Structures are given as C-alpha cells and as structure tokens.
XYZ file of C-alpha atoms in Angstrom:
95
model
C 37.291 -21.804 46.996
C 37.316 -18.263 45.675
C 39.389 -17.231 42.703
C 41.891 -14.388 42.444
C 39.381 -12.226 40.564
C 36.864 -12.395 43.413
C 39.544 -11.584 45.968
C 40.774 -8.588 43.982
C 37.241 -7.326 43.443
C 36.643 -7.435 47.181
C 39.961 -5.718 47.933
C 39.280 -2.891 45.468
C 35.610 -2.572 46.359
C 34.319 -3.332 42.864
C 31.764 -5.835 41.626
C 33.968 -7.789 39.247
C 37.659 -8.291 38.531
C 39.237 -10.397 35.799
C 42.675 -11.925 36.194
C 44.815 -13.059 33.278
C 47.957 -15.119 32.836
C 50.041 -12.514 31.019
C 50.215 -9.060 29.470
C 49.199 -10.320 26.046
C 45.865 -11.516 27.401
C 45.433 -8.262 29.325
C 45.902 -6.200 26.148
C 43.572 -8.442 24.154
C 40.793 -8.309 26.742
C 41.124 -4.552 27.247
C 40.870 -3.892 23.504
C 37.950 -6.291 23.142
C 36.187 -4.546 26.030
C 36.572 -1.263 24.125
C 35.018 -2.858 21.056
C 38.223 -2.728 18.995
C 37.943 -4.991 15.976
C 38.763 -5.515 12.319
C 39.646 -2.300 10.509
C 39.903 -0.213 13.679
C 43.195 1.582 14.292
C 45.250 1.306 17.472
C 47.983 3.926 17.890
C 51.064 2.532 19.634
C 54.830 2.633 19.853
C 57.078 1.082 17.214
C 59.371 0.048 20.088
C 57.220 -2.733 21.502
C 56.519 -6.447 21.718
C 55.092 -8.301 18.733
C 51.563 -8.674 20.097
C 51.228 -4.943 20.737
C 52.402 -4.276 17.187
C 49.609 -6.500 15.870
C 47.111 -3.998 17.191
C 45.770 -6.413 19.760
C 43.065 -8.786 18.677
C 40.362 -9.011 16.073
C 42.225 -7.626 13.068
C 42.863 -4.117 14.336
C 45.459 -2.103 12.423
C 48.501 -0.862 14.352
C 49.480 2.749 13.669
C 52.946 3.645 14.907
C 53.604 7.059 16.430
C 57.152 8.413 16.352
C 59.334 8.210 19.428
C 60.746 11.048 21.464
C 64.508 10.500 21.026
C 65.237 11.651 24.582
C 62.875 9.183 26.291
C 62.173 6.515 23.640
C 58.493 6.822 24.568
C 55.937 7.800 21.962
C 55.798 11.518 21.406
C 52.444 13.006 22.471
C 52.551 15.233 19.385
C 53.150 12.183 17.171
C 50.202 10.383 18.787
C 47.994 13.381 18.077
C 49.105 13.429 14.425
C 48.391 9.682 14.119
C 44.752 9.949 15.223
C 42.113 9.441 12.538
C 38.369 8.833 12.589
C 39.185 5.083 12.557
C 41.327 5.297 15.714
C 39.656 3.270 18.425
C 42.450 3.201 21.038
C 45.883 4.451 21.995
C 48.034 1.695 23.456
C 50.970 3.109 25.404
C 53.976 0.876 26.002
C 56.304 0.712 28.982
C 59.241 -1.617 28.567
C-alpha cells in the first residue's frame, strides 16, 4: 500500500512529498527545512494563531509586522522594516 506522500509526489512529478496532519506541523516542518532555529527571527502577522506567533519550532523569535488597516494583512512596508540580519523567514498568514 502506498501512502499519500507517494501518490502526491507521482501526481506532481516530483521525487518526494511529505504529508502532515495539520497546518501546525506544516509550518514546523517548513521552518525546520529552512534551518530556522533558536535565536533566528521569523517575521509574521500579529493577527494569527498561537503556533505561528511562537515563531514555529526550535526557539525562533517571532517578529510582528504591522497590519494594513484596509486588508488586515501584514503591510509589505512593515515587513521590510522588520527585517534584520537575524531574520531567517517571513511567515505570511491567511485566516
């Protein structure tokens, strides 16, 4: 019996696919794959779920970018201002 990851990999024409049970695991694995860890900064929205606000996994530090009041999405200008040499990822949020 083949798993969902193998089926998706075949469908998308890629060598490997990983399936997860929920969005929290997806965020954690994506950040780990990028090498995000303790002391790294992850820029995200302050209007988000708790796990996103934790900066993902491994002790990363969440850095909140201001929202655009018209859309309630993070402002691209605010994201740019939030970037530092310790920024390892930007984690957009769609609720």
